[in-house]
Structure formats: C-alpha cells, structure tokens
PDB file of C-alpha atoms in Angstrom:
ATOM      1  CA  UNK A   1      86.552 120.260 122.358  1.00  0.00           C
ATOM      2  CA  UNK A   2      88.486 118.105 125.222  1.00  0.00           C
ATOM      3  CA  UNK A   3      87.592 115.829 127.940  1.00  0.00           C
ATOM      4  CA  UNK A   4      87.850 117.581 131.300  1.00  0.00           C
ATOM      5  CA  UNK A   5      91.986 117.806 131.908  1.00  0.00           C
ATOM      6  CA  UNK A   6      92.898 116.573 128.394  1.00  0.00           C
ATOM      7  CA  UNK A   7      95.949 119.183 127.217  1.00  0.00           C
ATOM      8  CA  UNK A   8      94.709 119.130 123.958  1.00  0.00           C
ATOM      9  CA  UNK A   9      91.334 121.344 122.683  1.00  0.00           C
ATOM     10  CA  UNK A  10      90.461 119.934 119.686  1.00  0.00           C
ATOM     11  CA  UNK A  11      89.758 121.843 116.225  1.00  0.00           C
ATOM     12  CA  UNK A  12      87.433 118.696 114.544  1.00  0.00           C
ATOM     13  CA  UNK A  13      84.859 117.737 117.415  1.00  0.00           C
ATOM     14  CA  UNK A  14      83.931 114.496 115.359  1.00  0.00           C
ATOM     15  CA  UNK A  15      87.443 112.835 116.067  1.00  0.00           C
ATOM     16  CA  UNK A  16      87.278 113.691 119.514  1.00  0.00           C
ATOM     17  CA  UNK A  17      83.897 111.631 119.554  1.00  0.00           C
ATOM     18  CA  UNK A  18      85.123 108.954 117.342  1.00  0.00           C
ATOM     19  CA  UNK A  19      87.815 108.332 119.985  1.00  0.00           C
ATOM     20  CA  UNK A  20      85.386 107.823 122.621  1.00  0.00           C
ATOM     21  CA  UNK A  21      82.857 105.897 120.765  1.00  0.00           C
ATOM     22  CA  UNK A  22      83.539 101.983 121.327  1.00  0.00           C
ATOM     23  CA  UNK A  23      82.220  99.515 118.722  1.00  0.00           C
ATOM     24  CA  UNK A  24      79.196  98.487 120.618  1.00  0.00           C
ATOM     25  CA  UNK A  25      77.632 102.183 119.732  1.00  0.00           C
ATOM     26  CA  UNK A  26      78.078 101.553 116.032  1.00  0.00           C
ATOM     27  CA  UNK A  27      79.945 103.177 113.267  1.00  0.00           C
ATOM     28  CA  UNK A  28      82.300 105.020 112.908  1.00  0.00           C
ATOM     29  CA  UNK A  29      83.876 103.989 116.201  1.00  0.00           C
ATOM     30  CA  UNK A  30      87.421 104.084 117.724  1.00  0.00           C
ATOM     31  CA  UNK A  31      88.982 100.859 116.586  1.00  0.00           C
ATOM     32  CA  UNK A  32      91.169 101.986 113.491  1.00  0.00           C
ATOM     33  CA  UNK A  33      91.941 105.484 116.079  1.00  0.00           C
ATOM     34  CA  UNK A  34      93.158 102.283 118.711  1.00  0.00           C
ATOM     35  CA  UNK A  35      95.509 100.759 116.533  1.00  0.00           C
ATOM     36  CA  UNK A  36      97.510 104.107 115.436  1.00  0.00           C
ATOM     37  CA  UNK A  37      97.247 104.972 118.948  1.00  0.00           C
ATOM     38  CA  UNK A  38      98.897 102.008 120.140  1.00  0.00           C
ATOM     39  CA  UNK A  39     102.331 102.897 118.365  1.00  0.00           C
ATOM     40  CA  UNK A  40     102.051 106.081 118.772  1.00  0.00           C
ATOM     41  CA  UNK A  41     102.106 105.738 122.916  1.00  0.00           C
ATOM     42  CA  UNK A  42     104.363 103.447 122.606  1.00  0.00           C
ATOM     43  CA  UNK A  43     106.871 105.392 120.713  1.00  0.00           C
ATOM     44  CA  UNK A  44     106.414 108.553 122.437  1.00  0.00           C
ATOM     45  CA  UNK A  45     106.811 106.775 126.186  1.00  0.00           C
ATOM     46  CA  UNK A  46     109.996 105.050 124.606  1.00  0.00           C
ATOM     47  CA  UNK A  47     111.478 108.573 123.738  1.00  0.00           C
ATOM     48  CA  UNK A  48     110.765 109.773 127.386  1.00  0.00           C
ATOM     49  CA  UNK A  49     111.965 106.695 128.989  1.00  0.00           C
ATOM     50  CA  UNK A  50     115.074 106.748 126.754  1.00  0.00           C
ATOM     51  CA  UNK A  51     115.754 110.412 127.488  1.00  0.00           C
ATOM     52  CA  UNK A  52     114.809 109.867 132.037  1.00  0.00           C
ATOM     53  CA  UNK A  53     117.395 106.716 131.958  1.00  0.00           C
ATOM     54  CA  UNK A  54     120.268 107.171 129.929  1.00  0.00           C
ATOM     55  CA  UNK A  55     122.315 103.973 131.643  1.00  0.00           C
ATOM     56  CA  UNK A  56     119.607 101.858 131.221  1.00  0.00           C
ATOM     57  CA  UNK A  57     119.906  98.681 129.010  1.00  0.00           C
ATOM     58  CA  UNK A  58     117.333  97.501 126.246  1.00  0.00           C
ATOM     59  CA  UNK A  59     115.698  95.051 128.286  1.00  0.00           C
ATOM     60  CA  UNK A  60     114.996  97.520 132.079  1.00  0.00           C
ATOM     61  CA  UNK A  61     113.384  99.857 129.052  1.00  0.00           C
ATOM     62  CA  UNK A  62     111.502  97.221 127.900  1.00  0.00           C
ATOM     63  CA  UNK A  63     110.301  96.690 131.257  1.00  0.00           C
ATOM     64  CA  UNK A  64     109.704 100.284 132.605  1.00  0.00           C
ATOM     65  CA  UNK A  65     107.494 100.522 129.321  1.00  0.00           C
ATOM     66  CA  UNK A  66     106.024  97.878 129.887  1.00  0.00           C
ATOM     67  CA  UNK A  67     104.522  99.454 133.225  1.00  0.00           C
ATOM     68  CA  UNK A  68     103.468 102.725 131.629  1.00  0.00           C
ATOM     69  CA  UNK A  69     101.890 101.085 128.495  1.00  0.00           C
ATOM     70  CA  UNK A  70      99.796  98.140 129.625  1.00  0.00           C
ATOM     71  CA  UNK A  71      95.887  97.845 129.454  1.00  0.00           C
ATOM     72  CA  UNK A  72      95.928  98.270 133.119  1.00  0.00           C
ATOM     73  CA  UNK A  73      97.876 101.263 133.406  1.00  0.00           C
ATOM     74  CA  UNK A  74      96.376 103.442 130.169  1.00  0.00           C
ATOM     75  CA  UNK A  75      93.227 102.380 131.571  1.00  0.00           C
ATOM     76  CA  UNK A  76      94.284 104.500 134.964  1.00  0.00           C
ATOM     77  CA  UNK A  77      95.588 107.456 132.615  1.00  0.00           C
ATOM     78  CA  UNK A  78      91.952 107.318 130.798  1.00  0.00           C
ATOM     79  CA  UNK A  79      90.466 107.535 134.796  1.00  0.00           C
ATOM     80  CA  UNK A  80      92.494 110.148 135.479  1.00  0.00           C
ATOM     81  CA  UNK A  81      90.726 112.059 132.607  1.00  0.00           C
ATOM     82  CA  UNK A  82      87.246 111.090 133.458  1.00  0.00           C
ATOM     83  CA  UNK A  83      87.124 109.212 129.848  1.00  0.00           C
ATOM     84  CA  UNK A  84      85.033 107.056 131.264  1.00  0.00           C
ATOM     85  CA  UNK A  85      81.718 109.793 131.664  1.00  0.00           C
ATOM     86  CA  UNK A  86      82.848 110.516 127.686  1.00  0.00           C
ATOM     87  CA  UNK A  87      82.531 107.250 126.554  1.00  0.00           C
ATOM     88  CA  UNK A  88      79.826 106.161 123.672  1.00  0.00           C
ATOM     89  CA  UNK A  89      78.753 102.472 124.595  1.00  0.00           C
ATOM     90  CA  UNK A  90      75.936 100.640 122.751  1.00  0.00           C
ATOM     91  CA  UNK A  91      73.200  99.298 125.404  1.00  0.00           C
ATOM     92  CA  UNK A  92      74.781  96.083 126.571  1.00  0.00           C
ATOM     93  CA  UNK A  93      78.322  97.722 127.049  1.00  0.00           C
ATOM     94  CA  UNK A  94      76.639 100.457 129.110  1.00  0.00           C
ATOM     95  CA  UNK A  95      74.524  97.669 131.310  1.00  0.00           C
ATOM     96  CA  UNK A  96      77.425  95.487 131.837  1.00  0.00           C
ATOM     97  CA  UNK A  97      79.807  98.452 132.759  1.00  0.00           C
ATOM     98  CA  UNK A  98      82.320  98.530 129.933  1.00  0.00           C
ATOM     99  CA  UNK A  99      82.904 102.427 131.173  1.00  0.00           C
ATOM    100  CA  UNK A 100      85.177 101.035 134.244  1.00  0.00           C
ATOM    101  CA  UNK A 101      86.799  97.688 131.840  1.00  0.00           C
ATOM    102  CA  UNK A 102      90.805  98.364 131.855  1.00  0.00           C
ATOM    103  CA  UNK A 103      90.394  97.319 128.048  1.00  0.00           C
ATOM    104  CA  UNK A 104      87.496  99.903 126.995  1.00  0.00           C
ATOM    105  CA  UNK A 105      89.347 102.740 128.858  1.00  0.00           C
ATOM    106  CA  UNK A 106      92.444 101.881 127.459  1.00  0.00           C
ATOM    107  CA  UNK A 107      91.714 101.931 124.386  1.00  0.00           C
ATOM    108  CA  UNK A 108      89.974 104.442 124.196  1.00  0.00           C
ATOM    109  CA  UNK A 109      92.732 106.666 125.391  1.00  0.00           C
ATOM    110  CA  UNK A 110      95.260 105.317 122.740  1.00  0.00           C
ATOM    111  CA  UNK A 111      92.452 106.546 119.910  1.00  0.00           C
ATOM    112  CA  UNK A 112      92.396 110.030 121.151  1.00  0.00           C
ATOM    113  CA  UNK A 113      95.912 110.240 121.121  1.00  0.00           C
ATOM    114  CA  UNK A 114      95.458 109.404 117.914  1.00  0.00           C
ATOM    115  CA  UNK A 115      92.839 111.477 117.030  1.00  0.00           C
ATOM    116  CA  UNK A 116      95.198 114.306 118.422  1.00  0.00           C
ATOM    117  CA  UNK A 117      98.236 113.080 115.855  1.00  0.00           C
ATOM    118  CA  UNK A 118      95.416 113.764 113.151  1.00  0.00           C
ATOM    119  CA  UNK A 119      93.783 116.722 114.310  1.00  0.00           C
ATOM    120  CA  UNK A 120      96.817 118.584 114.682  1.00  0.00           C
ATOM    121  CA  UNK A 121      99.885 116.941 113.984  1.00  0.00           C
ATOM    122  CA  UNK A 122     103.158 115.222 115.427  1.00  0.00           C
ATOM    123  CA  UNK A 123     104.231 118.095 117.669  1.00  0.00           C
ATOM    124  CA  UNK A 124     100.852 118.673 119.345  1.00  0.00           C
ATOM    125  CA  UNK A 125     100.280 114.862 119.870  1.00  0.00           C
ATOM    126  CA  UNK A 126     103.952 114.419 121.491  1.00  0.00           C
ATOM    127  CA  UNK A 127     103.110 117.379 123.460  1.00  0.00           C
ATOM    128  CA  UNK A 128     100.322 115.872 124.579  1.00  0.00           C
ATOM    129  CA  UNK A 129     101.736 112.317 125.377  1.00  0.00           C
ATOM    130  CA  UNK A 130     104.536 114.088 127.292  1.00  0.00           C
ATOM    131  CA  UNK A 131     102.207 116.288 129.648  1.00  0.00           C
ATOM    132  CA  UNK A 132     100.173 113.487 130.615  1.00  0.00           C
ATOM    133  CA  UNK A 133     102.722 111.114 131.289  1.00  0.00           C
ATOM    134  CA  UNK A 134     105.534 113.491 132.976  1.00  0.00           C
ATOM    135  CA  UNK A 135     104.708 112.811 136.216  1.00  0.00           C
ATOM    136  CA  UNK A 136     104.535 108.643 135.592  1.00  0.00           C
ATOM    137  CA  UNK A 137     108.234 109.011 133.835  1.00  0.00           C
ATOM    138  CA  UNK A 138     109.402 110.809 136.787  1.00  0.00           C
ATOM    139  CA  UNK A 139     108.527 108.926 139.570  1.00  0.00           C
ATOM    140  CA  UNK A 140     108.749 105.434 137.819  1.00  0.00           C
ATOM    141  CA  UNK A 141     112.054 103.126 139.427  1.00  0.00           C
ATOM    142  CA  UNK A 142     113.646 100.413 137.649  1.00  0.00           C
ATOM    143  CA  UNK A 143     112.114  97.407 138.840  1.00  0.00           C
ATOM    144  CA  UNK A 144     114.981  94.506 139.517  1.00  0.00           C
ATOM    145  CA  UNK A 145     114.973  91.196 137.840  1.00  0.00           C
ATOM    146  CA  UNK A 146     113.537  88.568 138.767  1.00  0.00           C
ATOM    147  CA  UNK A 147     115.305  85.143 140.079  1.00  0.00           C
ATOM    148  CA  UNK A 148     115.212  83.351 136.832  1.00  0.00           C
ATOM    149  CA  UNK A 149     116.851  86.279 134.792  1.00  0.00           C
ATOM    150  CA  UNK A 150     119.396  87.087 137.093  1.00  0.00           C
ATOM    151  CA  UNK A 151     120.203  83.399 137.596  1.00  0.00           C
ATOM    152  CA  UNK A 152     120.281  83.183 133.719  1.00  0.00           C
ATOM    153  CA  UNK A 153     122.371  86.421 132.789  1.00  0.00           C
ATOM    154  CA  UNK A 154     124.902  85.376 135.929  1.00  0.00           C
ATOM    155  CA  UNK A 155     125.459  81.784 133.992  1.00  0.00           C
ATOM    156  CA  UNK A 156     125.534  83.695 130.879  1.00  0.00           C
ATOM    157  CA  UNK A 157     128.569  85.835 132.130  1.00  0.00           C
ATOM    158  CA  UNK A 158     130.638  83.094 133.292  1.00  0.00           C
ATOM    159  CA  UNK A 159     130.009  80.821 129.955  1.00  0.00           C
ATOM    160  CA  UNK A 160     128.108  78.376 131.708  1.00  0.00           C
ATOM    161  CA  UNK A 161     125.100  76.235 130.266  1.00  0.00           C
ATOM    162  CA  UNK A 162     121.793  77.607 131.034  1.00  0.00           C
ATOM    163  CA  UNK A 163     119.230  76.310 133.308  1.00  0.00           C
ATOM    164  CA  UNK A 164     116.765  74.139 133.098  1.00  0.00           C
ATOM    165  CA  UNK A 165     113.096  73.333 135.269  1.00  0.00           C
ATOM    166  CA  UNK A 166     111.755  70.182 135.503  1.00  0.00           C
ATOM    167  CA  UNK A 167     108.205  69.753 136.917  1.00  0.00           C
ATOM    168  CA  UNK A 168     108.384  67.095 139.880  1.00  0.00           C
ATOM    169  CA  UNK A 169     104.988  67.025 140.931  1.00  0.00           C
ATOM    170  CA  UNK A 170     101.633  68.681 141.314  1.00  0.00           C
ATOM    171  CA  UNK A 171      99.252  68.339 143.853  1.00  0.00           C
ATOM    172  CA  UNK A 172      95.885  69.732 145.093  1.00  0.00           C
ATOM    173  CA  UNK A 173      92.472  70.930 143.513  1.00  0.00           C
ATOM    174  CA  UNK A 174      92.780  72.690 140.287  1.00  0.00           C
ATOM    175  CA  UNK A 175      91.516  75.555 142.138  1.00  0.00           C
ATOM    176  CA  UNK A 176      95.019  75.291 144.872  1.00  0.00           C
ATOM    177  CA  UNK A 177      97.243  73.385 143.248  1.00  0.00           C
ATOM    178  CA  UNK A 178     101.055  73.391 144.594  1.00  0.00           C
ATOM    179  CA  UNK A 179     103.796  72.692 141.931  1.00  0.00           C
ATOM    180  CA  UNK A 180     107.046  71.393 142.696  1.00  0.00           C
ATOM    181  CA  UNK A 181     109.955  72.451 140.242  1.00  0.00           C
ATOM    182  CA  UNK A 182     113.596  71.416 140.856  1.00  0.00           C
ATOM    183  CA  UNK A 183     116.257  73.962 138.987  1.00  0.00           C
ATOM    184  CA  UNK A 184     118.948  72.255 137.285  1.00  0.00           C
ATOM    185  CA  UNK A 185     122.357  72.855 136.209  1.00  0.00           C
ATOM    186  CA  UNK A 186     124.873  71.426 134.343  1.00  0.00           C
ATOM    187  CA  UNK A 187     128.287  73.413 135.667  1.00  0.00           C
ATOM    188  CA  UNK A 188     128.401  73.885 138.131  1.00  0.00           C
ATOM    189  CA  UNK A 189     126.211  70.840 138.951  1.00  0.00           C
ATOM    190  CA  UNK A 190     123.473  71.561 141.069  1.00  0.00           C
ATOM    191  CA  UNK A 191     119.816  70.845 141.626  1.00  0.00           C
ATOM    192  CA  UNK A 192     117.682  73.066 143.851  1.00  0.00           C
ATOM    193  CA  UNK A 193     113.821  72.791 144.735  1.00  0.00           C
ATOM    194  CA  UNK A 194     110.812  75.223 144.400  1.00  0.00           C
ATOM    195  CA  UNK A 195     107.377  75.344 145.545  1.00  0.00           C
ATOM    196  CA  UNK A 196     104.655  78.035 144.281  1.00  0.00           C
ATOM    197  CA  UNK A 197     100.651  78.157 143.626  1.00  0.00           C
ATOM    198  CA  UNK A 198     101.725  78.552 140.027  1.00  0.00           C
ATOM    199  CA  UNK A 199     104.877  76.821 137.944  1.00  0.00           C
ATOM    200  CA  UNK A 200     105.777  80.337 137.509  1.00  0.00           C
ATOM    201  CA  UNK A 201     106.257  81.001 141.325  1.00  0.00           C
ATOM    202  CA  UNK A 202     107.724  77.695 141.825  1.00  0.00           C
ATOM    203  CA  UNK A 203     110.135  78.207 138.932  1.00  0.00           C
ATOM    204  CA  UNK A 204     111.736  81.927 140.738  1.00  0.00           C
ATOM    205  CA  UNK A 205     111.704  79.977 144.477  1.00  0.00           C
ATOM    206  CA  UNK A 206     114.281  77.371 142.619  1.00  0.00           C
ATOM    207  CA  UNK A 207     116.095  80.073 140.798  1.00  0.00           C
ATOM    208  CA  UNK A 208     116.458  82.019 143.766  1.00  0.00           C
ATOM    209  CA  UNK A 209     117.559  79.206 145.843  1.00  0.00           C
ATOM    210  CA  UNK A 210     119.976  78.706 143.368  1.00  0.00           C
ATOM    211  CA  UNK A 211     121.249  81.981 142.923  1.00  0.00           C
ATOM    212  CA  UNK A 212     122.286  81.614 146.725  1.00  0.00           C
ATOM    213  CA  UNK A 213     124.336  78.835 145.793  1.00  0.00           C
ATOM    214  CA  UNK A 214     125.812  79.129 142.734  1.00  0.00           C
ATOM    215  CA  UNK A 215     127.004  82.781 144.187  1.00  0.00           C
ATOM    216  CA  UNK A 216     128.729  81.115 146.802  1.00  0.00           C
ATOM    217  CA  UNK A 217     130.237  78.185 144.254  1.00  0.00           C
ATOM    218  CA  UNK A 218     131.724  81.400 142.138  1.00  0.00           C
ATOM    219  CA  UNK A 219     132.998  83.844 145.017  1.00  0.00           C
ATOM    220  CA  UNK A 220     135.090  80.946 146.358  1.00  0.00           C
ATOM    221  CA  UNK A 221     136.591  80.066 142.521  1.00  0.00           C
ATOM    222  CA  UNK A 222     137.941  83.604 142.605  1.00  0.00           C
TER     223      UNK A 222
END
C-alpha cells in the first residue's frame, strides 16, 4: 500500500494508516511514528546536504536544512504526495481543515517515513528520503547571511568586541509599531541607527549600516 507517488509500497498496510491517522481520529495514531520521523528526516537530509556541498561550513548546513526540514516545507513535500486526501482526522479536525495545516501535513509525512524505517528497514527508508527530496537538494542555493552575522563574524576575525543593540524608541499602535535600534561598537567606535516594523528588522538595517562603515574603517587600516 502507498499514497499516490510515495516510492515506497508498503508490506504492513496498518503502519501506512497509522502514519496518516492524526490524534483527533483516536488511537493508535501517528504521534510516536512523528517523533522517530523527525530524526530520521533530519539525519537523512543532513547526509544529502553534506554529500551536495562539500565546502560548506557547519552553520550554511544548518541553514540549508533548515529550509528543507521546517513545518512549512515537509508540509509542501506531504502536498506534493496528496497526503492530505489520506489523512484520518476526527470530526472537528476535518471541519476546521486540519488536511491543508503545515503542522498536520508535516507531521504526518515525518511518521510515514517512519513507518517506512519499520516496515522495511534503514536502506529502504533512506531510499525513500533520498528520492523524494533529490530534486529539493539539487536546486537548493546557499542563502547569504544576514547583516547581523556577517557584521558579527567580520568583528570576530579582526579580534574586535562584539556588537551590541540598544532599543531607542518605539512608536505607533501595537498593530504598526516602528522600532528604533542604534548598533553599537566598542573598536572601532561607532554607533549607527535602524528602523524596522519589528526589533528584528530594525536590528539588520543598523547592522547593515554598519557593515558599510566599519568595511571602510578596515580597508583603509590595511
């Protein structure tokens, strides 16, 4: 048995349901399934990403995993199987439309990967893991750093303190606030502003302002 365009047929029907039932529909269901799943998705898209990216450092793998492994993105692997028309939901899940939720779809596809490490091993569940995300591996870029990081790994190099933010001031409705952050560091000394909808966004607009600078401050020490 296997969902429409799964690579895997399975030999025990009953953990290809189990996979696909969610908790609202009762026991058993696909929550213990999940949690092996998890690692086991994880490990395998480490392995492919460590094997596409050989001069890639520990934290641009973190990342690129990152992309292939969040709720959002299994949850686009599980559409792309139609898991979503296999799912068992209890009566509220099924009113409510838990078969389109990124976190129903998702896990559900991390149990039958699981269910596939049990029904048939480690080599058919790698297998399957690689076929269905081959294409993702392939295509996927190295997505640059943002302000903050760079500014903080450029400091880093040269022995310098690292930065630090200090909210200035917020203003607006909670709904549109606008936060000012000013970027500050000790050596060289400077202090540069940022504005954003979010601390977050004003915190990269002052690293990235500073970036500008403190490039500028090192090329001409050379």
């Amino acid at each position: 048995m296997a969902a429409p365009r799964f690579p895997h047929v399975f030999r025990d029907p009953g953990l290809y349901t189990q996979a696909l039932t969610h908790r609202s529909a009762g026991r058993p269901n696909n929550e213990r399934l999940e949690f092996l799943g998890d690692s086991l998705v994880g490990m395998l898209v480490a392995e492919m990403l460590f094997e596409a990216h050989p001069r890639a450092d520990e934290g641009e793998l973190t990342r690129l995993r990152a992309q292939l492994v969040s709720g959002a993105a299994l949850a686009e692997v599980a559409r792309d199987l139609d898991l979503g028309d296999q799912l068992r939901l209890g009566t509220g899940e099924l009113k409510s439309g838990g078969f389109r939720r990124d976190s129903i779809l998702a896990d559900a596809f991390e149990a039958l990967v699981a269910a596939v490490y049990l029904d048939a091993g480690w080599d058919a569940c790698r297998q399957c893991v690689r076929t269905l995300f081959a294409q993702r591996v392939a295509t996927l870029r190295i997505p640059e750093k943002d302000a903050k990081t760079r500014l903080q790994e450029l400091l880093q190099s040269k022995g310098k303190p690292l930065p630090a933010y200090t909210l200035i001031a917020s203003t607006g409705e909670d709904h549109a606030k606008t936060f000012d952050i000013e970027c500050v560091i000790e050596s060289p000394p400077l202090r540069l502003a940022g504005q954003g909808s979010s601390r977050r966004a004003a915190e990269q607009m002052a690293a990235a302002a500073a970036l500008v600078h403190i490039k500028e401050i090192f090329a001409n020490e050379r």
